[in-house]
Amino acid sequence: QHLGKVYYWLGLFPDALACYGKVIQLNPMVASSHAEMGMTYWATGDWRNAYLAYKQAAALAPENLDYISKCDNAKSIMELEKGVTDIGRKDNPGLHADIRRKLADMFMQEGKKWNENLHEFPSKRLIACTLYRNAIAVLREICATQDDWRQLGEAYLAVAAMEGITDDLEKAVEAFEKVSIIENPQTIDIEHCMALGRHLNMNSRDHEIHFYNLLLKFIKDNPMECKDMGTALMEEKRYE
């Protein structure tokens, strides 16, 4: 079981699953073994097996609210994914989009949970990124409202902060630009994007500079916003 945890922390999920399988085979009545198996299935995006493992853990330890909560979450994601598959976009486009939005919300909520205290163990970053990218995949199919685009931008920004990929930064800005176009075609609402952008913890200063250059491109026609942004950047000593 300890070896399984080490594999899990390192992001070696198949090895972790093999270890937990052996632990459960030796003693199937330990709730924590099933929970750790569920946690590993969760990390791989296997919601059905995550649900079954957490369900068994909750049955063995009914007083453990964390097992029950994770079991419910895995079941919700599993059912929403099934709903997306069963209800075709052409058959009922409205319901299809609503189910996708609920699924994206679940991925975003779980991504934010895993995004906290990333230093605890290496695989947290991998799991959080996977959840955010799941949300991105779902949202890109249905983006129509300002909330859709805003959430898509937040997901891209979260991934960019963890992985430092410039393309994700560009897509985040494009998504926030869509929010502005929908809300008011005459303005670029960049405030939310700026607030997150200033707090990005990028490994490369070049990525930070590129990100701010992208923002400048979108607000160049608004002198007051440019002035406020310049002041903020000078305070942070990012530019002279």
GROMACS .gro file of C-alpha atoms in nm:
model
  240
    1GLN     CA    1   0.000   0.000   0.000
    2HIS     CA    2   0.287   0.240   0.078
    3LEU     CA    3   0.448   0.158  -0.256
    4GLY     CA    4   0.117   0.232  -0.425
    5LYS     CA    5   0.113   0.577  -0.262
    6VAL     CA    6   0.464   0.650  -0.386
    7TYR     CA    7   0.369   0.552  -0.740
    8TYR     CA    8   0.056   0.768  -0.711
    9TRP     CA    9   0.253   1.070  -0.585
   10LEU     CA   10   0.490   1.034  -0.879
   11GLY     CA   11   0.205   1.010  -1.130
   12LEU     CA   12   0.281   0.645  -1.216
   13PHE     CA   13  -0.084   0.551  -1.199
   14PRO     CA   14  -0.081   0.205  -1.366
   15ASP     CA   15   0.186   0.093  -1.118
   16ALA     CA   16  -0.016   0.238  -0.831
   17LEU     CA   17  -0.329   0.053  -0.945
   18ALA     CA   18  -0.136  -0.273  -0.962
   19CYS     CA   19  -0.013  -0.225  -0.604
   20TYR     CA   20  -0.357  -0.138  -0.467
   21GLY     CA   21  -0.504  -0.437  -0.651
   22LYS     CA   22  -0.265  -0.667  -0.468
   23VAL     CA   23  -0.341  -0.499  -0.134
   24ILE     CA   24  -0.716  -0.547  -0.183
   25GLN     CA   25  -0.664  -0.906  -0.293
   26LEU     CA   26  -0.481  -0.976   0.034
   27ASN     CA   27  -0.737  -0.796   0.251
   28PRO     CA   28  -1.054  -0.667   0.083
   29MET     CA   29  -1.205  -0.534   0.406
   30VAL     CA   30  -0.984  -0.222   0.447
   31ALA     CA   31  -1.173   0.089   0.339
   32SER     CA   32  -0.864   0.304   0.282
   33SER     CA   33  -0.729   0.056   0.023
   34HIS     CA   34  -1.044   0.088  -0.186
   35ALA     CA   35  -1.040   0.467  -0.142
   36GLU     CA   36  -0.681   0.491  -0.263
   37MET     CA   37  -0.770   0.268  -0.557
   38GLY     CA   38  -1.060   0.506  -0.632
   39MET     CA   39  -0.831   0.807  -0.599
   40THR     CA   40  -0.596   0.656  -0.857
   41TYR     CA   41  -0.876   0.570  -1.099
   42TRP     CA   42  -0.997   0.928  -1.052
   43ALA     CA   43  -0.654   1.056  -1.153
   44THR     CA   44  -0.670   0.857  -1.478
   45GLY     CA   45  -1.021   0.979  -1.565
   46ASP     CA   46  -1.177   0.635  -1.518
   47TRP     CA   47  -1.489   0.764  -1.344
   48ARG     CA   48  -1.676   0.433  -1.344
   49ASN     CA   49  -1.406   0.241  -1.160
   50ALA     CA   50  -1.342   0.540  -0.934
   51TYR     CA   51  -1.710   0.537  -0.841
   52LEU     CA   52  -1.710   0.162  -0.775
   53ALA     CA   53  -1.396   0.181  -0.560
   54TYR     CA   54  -1.524   0.474  -0.354
   55LYS     CA   55  -1.861   0.305  -0.322
   56GLN     CA   56  -1.690   0.002  -0.167
   57ALA     CA   57  -1.482   0.227   0.060
   58ALA     CA   58  -1.797   0.409   0.175
   59ALA     CA   59  -1.972   0.076   0.240
   60LEU     CA   60  -1.682  -0.033   0.465
   61ALA     CA   61  -1.658   0.304   0.639
   62PRO     CA   62  -2.005   0.465   0.623
   63GLU     CA   63  -1.901   0.733   0.872
   64ASN     CA   64  -1.637   0.870   0.631
   65LEU     CA   65  -1.802   1.165   0.458
   66ASP     CA   66  -1.503   1.219   0.228
   67TYR     CA   67  -1.549   0.873   0.072
   68ILE     CA   68  -1.921   0.940   0.025
   69SER     CA   69  -1.857   1.281  -0.134
   70LYS     CA   70  -1.597   1.147  -0.376
   71CYS     CA   71  -1.821   0.855  -0.464
   72ASP     CA   72  -2.104   1.098  -0.545
   73ASN     CA   73  -1.876   1.320  -0.753
   74ALA     CA   74  -1.743   1.029  -0.957
   75LYS     CA   75  -2.098   0.907  -1.015
   76SER     CA   76  -2.211   1.254  -1.126
   77ILE     CA   77  -1.930   1.287  -1.381
   78MET     CA   78  -1.994   0.932  -1.504
   79GLU     CA   79  -2.365   1.000  -1.552
   80LEU     CA   80  -2.306   1.337  -1.720
   81GLU     CA   81  -2.061   1.184  -1.966
   82LYS     CA   82  -2.316   0.913  -2.040
   83GLY     CA   83  -2.579   1.183  -2.092
   84VAL     CA   84  -2.358   1.363  -2.343
   85THR     CA   85  -2.320   1.037  -2.535
   86ASP     CA   86  -2.685   0.932  -2.515
   87ILE     CA   87  -2.840   1.267  -2.603
   88GLY     CA   88  -2.719   1.371  -2.945
   89ARG     CA   89  -2.653   1.732  -3.030
   90LYS     CA   90  -2.886   1.713  -3.332
   91ASP     CA   91  -3.167   1.541  -3.140
   92ASN     CA   92  -3.184   1.792  -2.854
   93PRO     CA   93  -2.918   2.064  -2.887
   94GLY     CA   94  -3.038   2.261  -2.583
   95LEU     CA   95  -3.030   1.968  -2.343
   96HIS     CA   96  -2.704   1.843  -2.494
   97ALA     CA   97  -2.540   2.182  -2.425
   98ASP     CA   98  -2.681   2.199  -2.070
   99ILE     CA   99  -2.539   1.858  -1.983
  100ARG     CA  100  -2.202   1.959  -2.126
  101ARG     CA  101  -2.205   2.276  -1.915
  102LYS     CA  102  -2.276   2.076  -1.599
  103LEU     CA  103  -1.994   1.839  -1.689
  104ALA     CA  104  -1.756   2.131  -1.750
  105ASP     CA  105  -1.856   2.277  -1.411
  106MET     CA  106  -1.768   1.948  -1.243
  107PHE     CA  107  -1.428   1.935  -1.412
  108MET     CA  108  -1.357   2.299  -1.321
  109GLN     CA  109  -1.455   2.249  -0.957
  110GLU     CA  110  -1.239   1.940  -0.925
  111GLY     CA  111  -0.952   2.108  -1.110
  112LYS     CA  112  -0.957   2.397  -0.862
  113LYS     CA  113  -0.943   2.153  -0.570
  114TRP     CA  114  -0.639   1.976  -0.711
  115ASN     CA  115  -0.479   2.308  -0.805
  116GLU     CA  116  -0.438   2.397  -0.438
  117ASN     CA  117  -0.102   2.329  -0.270
  118LEU     CA  118   0.057   2.181  -0.579
  119HIS     CA  119   0.385   2.138  -0.393
  120GLU     CA  120   0.242   1.854  -0.182
  121PHE     CA  121   0.326   1.588  -0.440
  122PRO     CA  122   0.421   1.589  -0.811
  123SER     CA  123   0.110   1.421  -0.949
  124LYS     CA  124  -0.125   1.694  -0.819
  125ARG     CA  125  -0.018   1.920  -1.104
  126LEU     CA  126  -0.078   1.643  -1.359
  127ILE     CA  127  -0.424   1.562  -1.220
  128ALA     CA  128  -0.528   1.930  -1.205
  129CYS     CA  129  -0.412   1.990  -1.563
  130THR     CA  130  -0.599   1.682  -1.684
  131LEU     CA  131  -0.922   1.801  -1.520
  132TYR     CA  132  -0.887   2.150  -1.666
  133ARG     CA  133  -0.815   2.009  -2.012
  134ASN     CA  134  -1.126   1.789  -1.979
  135ALA     CA  135  -1.324   2.106  -1.908
  136ILE     CA  136  -1.165   2.276  -2.210
  137ALA     CA  137  -1.258   1.985  -2.438
  138VAL     CA  138  -1.619   1.998  -2.320
  139LEU     CA  139  -1.652   2.377  -2.338
  140ARG     CA  140  -1.501   2.413  -2.684
  141GLU     CA  141  -1.792   2.210  -2.823
  142ILE     CA  142  -2.060   2.442  -2.689
  143CYS     CA  143  -1.914   2.792  -2.637
  144ALA     CA  144  -2.199   3.031  -2.710
  145THR     CA  145  -2.262   3.246  -2.401
  146GLN     CA  146  -2.032   3.485  -2.217
  147ASP     CA  147  -2.020   3.243  -1.923
  148ASP     CA  148  -1.901   2.963  -2.152
  149TRP     CA  149  -1.619   3.177  -2.290
  150ARG     CA  150  -1.523   3.312  -1.947
  151GLN     CA  151  -1.499   2.962  -1.803
  152LEU     CA  152  -1.297   2.848  -2.104
  153GLY     CA  153  -1.057   3.137  -2.049
  154GLU     CA  154  -1.020   3.048  -1.682
  155ALA     CA  155  -0.942   2.687  -1.770
  156TYR     CA  156  -0.677   2.788  -2.024
  157LEU     CA  157  -0.520   3.031  -1.776
  158ALA     CA  158  -0.506   2.766  -1.505
  159VAL     CA  159  -0.330   2.522  -1.739
  160ALA     CA  160  -0.093   2.793  -1.862
  161ALA     CA  161   0.003   2.879  -1.504
  162MET     CA  162   0.096   2.516  -1.436
  163GLU     CA  163   0.251   2.416  -1.768
  164GLY     CA  164   0.383   2.745  -1.903
  165ILE     CA  165   0.261   2.685  -2.258
  166THR     CA  166   0.233   3.009  -2.457
  167ASP     CA  167  -0.041   2.870  -2.681
  168ASP     CA  168  -0.266   2.826  -2.377
  169LEU     CA  169  -0.209   3.191  -2.281
  170GLU     CA  170  -0.310   3.303  -2.629
  171LYS     CA  171  -0.624   3.091  -2.620
  172ALA     CA  172  -0.712   3.230  -2.277
  173VAL     CA  173  -0.692   3.586  -2.406
  174GLU     CA  174  -0.895   3.492  -2.715
  175ALA     CA  175  -1.164   3.342  -2.491
  176PHE     CA  176  -1.181   3.655  -2.274
  177GLU     CA  177  -1.195   3.865  -2.587
  178LYS     CA  178  -1.506   3.667  -2.687
  179VAL     CA  179  -1.664   3.755  -2.353
  180SER     CA  180  -1.615   4.121  -2.433
  181ILE     CA  181  -1.754   4.089  -2.785
  182ILE     CA  182  -2.069   3.920  -2.653
  183GLU     CA  183  -2.118   4.169  -2.367
  184ASN     CA  184  -2.021   4.486  -2.551
  185PRO     CA  185  -1.864   4.486  -2.897
  186GLN     CA  186  -1.717   4.832  -2.836
  187THR     CA  187  -1.500   4.740  -2.539
  188ILE     CA  188  -1.255   4.474  -2.432
  189ASP     CA  189  -1.334   4.358  -2.080
  190ILE     CA  190  -0.988   4.250  -1.972
  191GLU     CA  191  -1.013   4.303  -1.596
  192HIS     CA  192  -1.068   3.939  -1.507
  193CYS     CA  193  -0.792   3.825  -1.740
  194MET     CA  194  -0.551   4.084  -1.597
  195ALA     CA  195  -0.621   3.983  -1.238
  196LEU     CA  196  -0.533   3.621  -1.313
  197GLY     CA  197  -0.250   3.708  -1.546
  198ARG     CA  198  -0.064   3.914  -1.288
  199HIS     CA  199  -0.066   3.618  -1.053
  200LEU     CA  200   0.059   3.360  -1.298
  201ASN     CA  201   0.359   3.180  -1.156
  202MET     CA  202   0.542   3.108  -1.478
  203ASN     CA  203   0.883   2.945  -1.490
  204SER     CA  204   0.998   3.168  -1.773
  205ARG     CA  205   0.994   3.548  -1.763
  206ASP     CA  206   0.959   3.538  -2.141
  207HIS     CA  207   0.616   3.376  -2.098
  208GLU     CA  208   0.510   3.652  -1.859
  209ILE     CA  209   0.622   3.925  -2.099
  210HIS     CA  210   0.451   3.750  -2.391
  211PHE     CA  211   0.129   3.731  -2.189
  212TYR     CA  212   0.131   4.104  -2.111
  213ASN     CA  213   0.208   4.185  -2.473
  214LEU     CA  214  -0.101   3.989  -2.572
  215LEU     CA  215  -0.309   4.189  -2.325
  216LEU     CA  216  -0.169   4.515  -2.457
  217LYS     CA  217  -0.272   4.414  -2.808
  218PHE     CA  218  -0.633   4.382  -2.699
  219ILE     CA  219  -0.658   4.704  -2.498
  220LYS     CA  220  -0.446   4.934  -2.714
  221ASP     CA  221  -0.757   5.132  -2.813
  222ASN     CA  222  -0.845   5.214  -2.453
  223PRO     CA  223  -0.588   5.466  -2.321
  224MET     CA  224  -0.719   5.467  -1.963
  225GLU     CA  225  -0.698   5.091  -1.932
  226CYS     CA  226  -0.349   5.099  -2.083
  227LYS     CA  227  -0.247   5.362  -1.828
  228ASP     CA  228  -0.386   5.159  -1.537
  229MET     CA  229  -0.219   4.847  -1.667
  230GLY     CA  230   0.116   5.025  -1.709
  231THR     CA  231   0.099   5.148  -1.351
  232ALA     CA  232   0.025   4.799  -1.223
  233LEU     CA  233   0.313   4.648  -1.419
  234MET     CA  234   0.555   4.915  -1.298
  235GLU     CA  235   0.452   4.847  -0.939
  236GLU     CA  236   0.531   4.482  -0.994
  237LYS     CA  237   0.863   4.582  -1.159
  238ARG     CA  238   0.789   4.366  -1.460
  239TYR     CA  239   0.869   4.646  -1.702
  240GLU     CA  240   1.069   4.964  -1.661
   0.00000   0.00000   0.00000
